[in-house]
Amino acid sequence: MSLTDLLEELEAAKDPKKAGPMEAYMRHQFSFLGVAAPERNKLYKKYFPEAKKTKIIDWDFVDTCWEKEYREYQYVAANYLKAMQSYLKDSDLPKLEQLVVTKSWWDTVDILDRVVGSLVYEKQELEKIILQWSLSDNIWLRRVAIDHQLLRKEKTNVQLMEKILLHNLNQTEFFINKAIGWALRDYSKTNPAWVACFIEKNKERMAELSIKEATSTSSMIEKRIRYLKKVAHLCYNRLYLKNFKEK
């Protein structure tokens, strides 16, 4: 059972009826086989555990997938790297960079950002390169730099995050401003005071989208609290009326 077999199964599972809507969802930037995420995930679960036993990343396989026409092959490669991220070496960062800037769109970039993040976390000497990415002319390298620490929680390098965010304020690019909001929202779950302070200090240079995304979690919490208060108030009233009638 090899990775080549995975690609053959993927090809065999193609469904032209699903391909059209999938292409439309990605604004017709890529051709699709029509293999949806649930079917792809089954293939990952079937083949990736065996691949992990090798403890060696097959970059020829990754390159082959990236060169193929249909978008599902890039999904396979990106998720393969995610499964194999424990075996990345610092010398692999240029290879990841090439993937980020080739056939770029949010769908693959938002998988690769976590792969890059896992490598940089283990090899902190690479942080200086990520800082360079945050100033790149390529918006996808910037996006990866902004979001590569997602879900780090207490392990977030806050100084690095702040530098990267400051490098990307005063932007009009949707995908950059969205990423800024995501990074701040994610870290607000760990340190809401820091995020609130950052927004307060920099709100004049932040896009409305970034602020909206960054504060959406707190807004949801506030709505939930208001809802629970209403429920508690109704329950209290009903209990009061019940006791009053019994008297």
CSV table of C-alpha atoms in Angstrom, one decimal:
chain,number,residue,atom,x,y,z
A,1,MET,CA,0.0,0.0,0.0
A,2,SER,CA,1.9,3.0,-1.3
A,3,LEU,CA,1.2,6.7,-1.8
A,4,THR,CA,1.0,6.0,-5.5
A,5,ASP,CA,-2.0,3.8,-4.7
A,6,LEU,CA,-3.6,6.7,-2.9
A,7,LEU,CA,-3.4,8.8,-6.1
A,8,GLU,CA,-4.9,6.0,-8.1
A,9,GLU,CA,-7.8,5.7,-5.7
A,10,LEU,CA,-8.3,9.4,-5.8
A,11,GLU,CA,-8.5,9.3,-9.6
A,12,ALA,CA,-11.0,6.4,-9.5
A,13,ALA,CA,-13.2,8.3,-7.1
A,14,LYS,CA,-13.8,11.3,-9.4
A,15,ASP,CA,-17.3,12.6,-9.8
A,16,PRO,CA,-17.9,15.1,-12.5
A,17,LYS,CA,-21.3,16.1,-10.9
A,18,LYS,CA,-19.5,17.3,-7.8
A,19,ALA,CA,-16.6,18.9,-9.7
A,20,GLY,CA,-18.6,21.8,-11.0
A,21,PRO,CA,-19.8,23.1,-7.7
A,22,MET,CA,-16.4,22.6,-6.2
A,23,GLU,CA,-14.8,24.7,-9.0
A,24,ALA,CA,-17.4,27.4,-8.6
A,25,TYR,CA,-16.7,27.6,-4.8
A,26,MET,CA,-13.1,28.2,-5.6
A,27,ARG,CA,-14.1,30.9,-8.1
A,28,HIS,CA,-13.1,28.7,-11.1
A,29,GLN,CA,-9.4,29.1,-10.3
A,30,PHE,CA,-8.7,25.3,-10.4
A,31,SER,CA,-10.1,22.2,-12.0
A,32,PHE,CA,-11.5,19.5,-9.7
A,33,LEU,CA,-11.9,15.8,-9.9
A,34,GLY,CA,-15.0,16.1,-7.8
A,35,VAL,CA,-13.8,14.2,-4.8
A,36,ALA,CA,-15.2,15.9,-1.7
A,37,ALA,CA,-13.5,16.3,1.7
A,38,PRO,CA,-15.1,13.2,3.4
A,39,GLU,CA,-13.9,10.9,0.7
A,40,ARG,CA,-10.4,12.4,0.7
A,41,ASN,CA,-10.2,12.1,4.5
A,42,LYS,CA,-11.0,8.4,4.2
A,43,LEU,CA,-8.0,8.1,1.9
A,44,TYR,CA,-5.8,10.0,4.3
A,45,LYS,CA,-6.7,7.7,7.2
A,46,LYS,CA,-6.0,4.7,5.0
A,47,TYR,CA,-2.6,5.7,3.7
A,48,PHE,CA,-1.0,8.3,5.9
A,49,PRO,CA,-0.5,6.1,9.0
A,50,GLU,CA,1.7,3.8,6.9
A,51,ALA,CA,3.6,6.7,5.4
A,52,LYS,CA,4.4,8.0,8.9
A,53,LYS,CA,6.1,4.8,9.8
A,54,THR,CA,8.9,5.7,7.3
A,55,LYS,CA,9.6,8.9,9.3
A,56,ILE,CA,10.8,10.4,6.0
A,57,ILE,CA,9.0,13.0,3.9
A,58,ASP,CA,8.6,11.9,0.3
A,59,TRP,CA,9.2,15.3,-1.4
A,60,ASP,CA,9.0,13.7,-4.9
A,61,PHE,CA,5.4,12.6,-4.0
A,62,VAL,CA,4.6,16.2,-2.8
A,63,ASP,CA,6.1,17.7,-6.0
A,64,THR,CA,4.2,15.3,-8.2
A,65,CYS,CA,0.9,16.2,-6.5
A,66,TRP,CA,1.6,19.9,-6.8
A,67,GLU,CA,2.3,19.6,-10.5
A,68,LYS,CA,-1.0,17.8,-11.3
A,69,GLU,CA,-3.9,19.7,-12.8
A,70,TYR,CA,-6.7,18.8,-10.4
A,71,ARG,CA,-6.9,20.6,-7.1
A,72,GLU,CA,-7.5,17.5,-5.0
A,73,TYR,CA,-3.9,16.5,-5.6
A,74,GLN,CA,-2.7,19.7,-3.9
A,75,TYR,CA,-5.0,18.9,-1.0
A,76,VAL,CA,-3.5,15.4,-0.7
A,77,ALA,CA,0.1,16.9,-0.7
A,78,ALA,CA,-0.7,19.6,1.9
A,79,ASN,CA,-2.5,17.1,4.2
A,80,TYR,CA,0.3,14.6,3.8
A,81,LEU,CA,2.8,17.3,5.0
A,82,LYS,CA,0.5,18.0,7.9
A,83,ALA,CA,0.6,14.4,8.8
A,84,MET,CA,4.3,14.2,8.4
A,85,GLN,CA,5.2,17.6,10.0
A,86,SER,CA,7.0,15.9,12.9
A,87,TYR,CA,9.7,14.9,10.4
A,88,LEU,CA,10.3,18.3,8.9
A,89,LYS,CA,13.9,19.7,8.8
A,90,ASP,CA,15.0,23.3,8.8
A,91,SER,CA,16.2,22.8,5.2
A,92,ASP,CA,12.6,22.1,4.2
A,93,LEU,CA,11.4,25.6,4.8
A,94,PRO,CA,12.4,26.8,1.2
A,95,LYS,CA,10.4,23.8,-0.1
A,96,LEU,CA,7.3,24.9,1.9
A,97,GLU,CA,7.8,28.5,0.7
A,98,GLN,CA,7.7,27.3,-2.9
A,99,LEU,CA,4.4,25.5,-2.2
A,100,VAL,CA,2.9,28.5,-0.6
A,101,VAL,CA,3.7,30.7,-3.6
A,102,THR,CA,2.7,28.1,-6.3
A,103,LYS,CA,-1.0,27.6,-7.2
A,104,SER,CA,-1.8,29.8,-4.3
A,105,TRP,CA,-5.2,30.2,-2.7
A,106,TRP,CA,-6.5,30.2,0.8
A,107,ASP,CA,-7.5,26.5,0.6
A,108,THR,CA,-4.0,25.1,0.5
A,109,VAL,CA,-2.3,28.1,2.2
A,110,ASP,CA,-4.4,27.6,5.3
A,111,ILE,CA,-3.2,24.0,5.6
A,112,LEU,CA,0.4,24.9,5.0
A,113,ASP,CA,0.5,27.7,7.6
A,114,ARG,CA,0.2,25.1,10.4
A,115,VAL,CA,2.9,23.0,8.8
A,116,VAL,CA,5.2,25.9,8.7
A,117,GLY,CA,4.2,26.8,12.2
A,118,SER,CA,5.2,23.4,13.5
A,119,LEU,CA,8.6,23.6,11.9
A,120,VAL,CA,9.3,27.1,13.2
A,121,TYR,CA,8.2,26.1,16.7
A,122,GLU,CA,10.8,23.3,16.7
A,123,LYS,CA,13.4,25.4,14.9
A,124,GLN,CA,13.2,28.9,16.4
A,125,GLU,CA,16.2,30.1,14.4
A,126,LEU,CA,13.8,30.1,11.5
A,127,GLU,CA,11.7,32.9,13.0
A,128,LYS,CA,13.9,35.5,11.3
A,129,ILE,CA,12.8,34.1,7.9
A,130,ILE,CA,9.1,34.2,8.9
A,131,LEU,CA,9.7,37.9,9.8
A,132,GLN,CA,11.0,38.3,6.3
A,133,TRP,CA,7.9,36.6,4.9
A,134,SER,CA,5.7,39.1,6.8
A,135,LEU,CA,7.2,41.8,4.7
A,136,SER,CA,7.0,39.9,1.4
A,137,ASP,CA,5.4,41.2,-1.8
A,138,ASN,CA,3.6,37.9,-1.9
A,139,ILE,CA,0.3,38.1,0.1
A,140,TRP,CA,0.3,34.4,0.8
A,141,LEU,CA,3.7,34.4,2.5
A,142,ARG,CA,2.4,37.3,4.6
A,143,ARG,CA,-0.8,35.3,5.4
A,144,VAL,CA,1.3,32.3,6.5
A,145,ALA,CA,3.5,34.5,8.6
A,146,ILE,CA,0.5,36.1,10.4
A,147,ASP,CA,-1.3,32.8,11.1
A,148,HIS,CA,1.5,30.3,11.6
A,149,GLN,CA,1.1,30.4,15.4
A,150,LEU,CA,-2.6,29.6,15.4
A,151,LEU,CA,-3.7,27.4,18.3
A,152,ARG,CA,-0.3,27.8,20.2
A,153,LYS,CA,-2.1,29.3,23.2
A,154,GLU,CA,0.4,29.9,26.0
A,155,LYS,CA,3.2,28.8,23.7
A,156,THR,CA,2.6,31.7,21.4
A,157,ASN,CA,5.7,33.9,20.8
A,158,VAL,CA,3.9,37.1,21.5
A,159,GLN,CA,6.8,39.4,20.5
A,160,LEU,CA,7.1,37.7,17.2
A,161,MET,CA,3.3,37.9,16.6
A,162,GLU,CA,3.2,41.6,17.4
A,163,LYS,CA,6.1,42.4,15.0
A,164,ILE,CA,4.4,40.4,12.2
A,165,LEU,CA,1.0,42.1,12.9
A,166,LEU,CA,2.5,45.6,12.9
A,167,HIS,CA,4.2,44.8,9.6
A,168,ASN,CA,0.8,44.2,8.1
A,169,LEU,CA,-1.4,47.1,9.3
A,170,ASN,CA,-2.7,49.7,6.9
A,171,GLN,CA,-3.6,47.0,4.4
A,172,THR,CA,-6.4,46.9,1.9
A,173,GLU,CA,-5.9,43.2,1.0
A,174,PHE,CA,-8.8,41.1,2.2
A,175,PHE,CA,-6.8,38.0,2.9
A,176,ILE,CA,-4.2,39.9,5.0
A,177,ASN,CA,-6.8,41.7,7.0
A,178,LYS,CA,-8.8,38.5,7.6
A,179,ALA,CA,-5.6,36.7,8.8
A,180,ILE,CA,-4.9,39.5,11.2
A,181,GLY,CA,-8.3,39.2,12.7
A,182,TRP,CA,-8.0,35.4,13.0
A,183,ALA,CA,-4.6,35.6,14.7
A,184,LEU,CA,-5.9,38.1,17.3
A,185,ARG,CA,-9.2,36.2,17.8
A,186,ASP,CA,-7.3,33.0,18.4
A,187,TYR,CA,-4.9,34.5,20.9
A,188,SER,CA,-7.8,36.4,22.7
A,189,LYS,CA,-8.9,33.0,24.0
A,190,THR,CA,-5.6,32.8,25.9
A,191,ASN,CA,-4.8,36.5,26.7
A,192,PRO,CA,-7.9,38.7,26.0
A,193,ALA,CA,-6.3,41.7,27.8
A,194,TRP,CA,-3.3,41.7,25.4
A,195,VAL,CA,-5.5,41.5,22.4
A,196,ALA,CA,-7.8,44.3,23.6
A,197,CYS,CA,-4.7,46.4,24.3
A,198,PHE,CA,-3.3,45.7,20.9
A,199,ILE,CA,-6.5,46.7,19.2
A,200,GLU,CA,-6.9,49.9,21.3
A,201,LYS,CA,-3.3,51.0,20.4
A,202,ASN,CA,-3.5,50.2,16.7
A,203,LYS,CA,-7.2,50.6,15.8
A,204,GLU,CA,-6.6,53.7,13.7
A,205,ARG,CA,-4.3,51.6,11.4
A,206,MET,CA,-6.4,48.4,11.5
A,207,ALA,CA,-9.0,47.5,8.9
A,208,GLU,CA,-12.6,47.1,10.1
A,209,LEU,CA,-12.6,43.5,9.0
A,210,SER,CA,-9.6,42.7,11.2
A,211,ILE,CA,-11.2,44.3,14.3
A,212,LYS,CA,-14.5,42.5,13.5
A,213,GLU,CA,-12.8,39.1,13.2
A,214,ALA,CA,-10.7,39.7,16.3
A,215,THR,CA,-13.6,40.6,18.5
A,216,SER,CA,-16.1,38.1,17.2
A,217,THR,CA,-15.4,35.6,20.0
A,218,SER,CA,-16.1,38.2,22.7
A,219,SER,CA,-19.3,39.2,20.9
A,220,MET,CA,-20.5,35.6,20.8
A,221,ILE,CA,-19.7,35.2,24.5
A,222,GLU,CA,-21.7,38.4,25.3
A,223,LYS,CA,-24.6,37.2,23.2
A,224,ARG,CA,-24.5,33.8,25.0
A,225,ILE,CA,-24.5,35.5,28.4
A,226,ARG,CA,-27.5,37.7,27.4
A,227,TYR,CA,-29.3,34.6,26.2
A,228,LEU,CA,-28.6,32.7,29.4
A,229,LYS,CA,-29.8,35.7,31.5
A,230,LYS,CA,-33.0,35.7,29.6
A,231,VAL,CA,-33.5,32.0,30.1
A,232,ALA,CA,-32.7,32.4,33.8
A,233,HIS,CA,-35.2,35.3,34.1
A,234,LEU,CA,-38.0,33.3,32.4
A,235,CYS,CA,-37.3,30.3,34.6
A,236,TYR,CA,-37.4,32.5,37.7
A,237,ASN,CA,-40.7,34.1,36.6
A,238,ARG,CA,-42.3,30.7,35.9
A,239,LEU,CA,-41.2,29.3,39.3
A,240,TYR,CA,-42.5,32.5,41.0
A,241,LEU,CA,-45.9,32.2,39.3
A,242,LYS,CA,-46.1,28.5,40.1
A,243,ASN,CA,-45.4,29.2,43.8
A,244,PHE,CA,-47.8,32.1,43.8
A,245,LYS,CA,-50.6,30.0,42.4
A,246,GLU,CA,-50.0,27.2,44.9
A,247,LYS,CA,-50.3,29.7,47.7
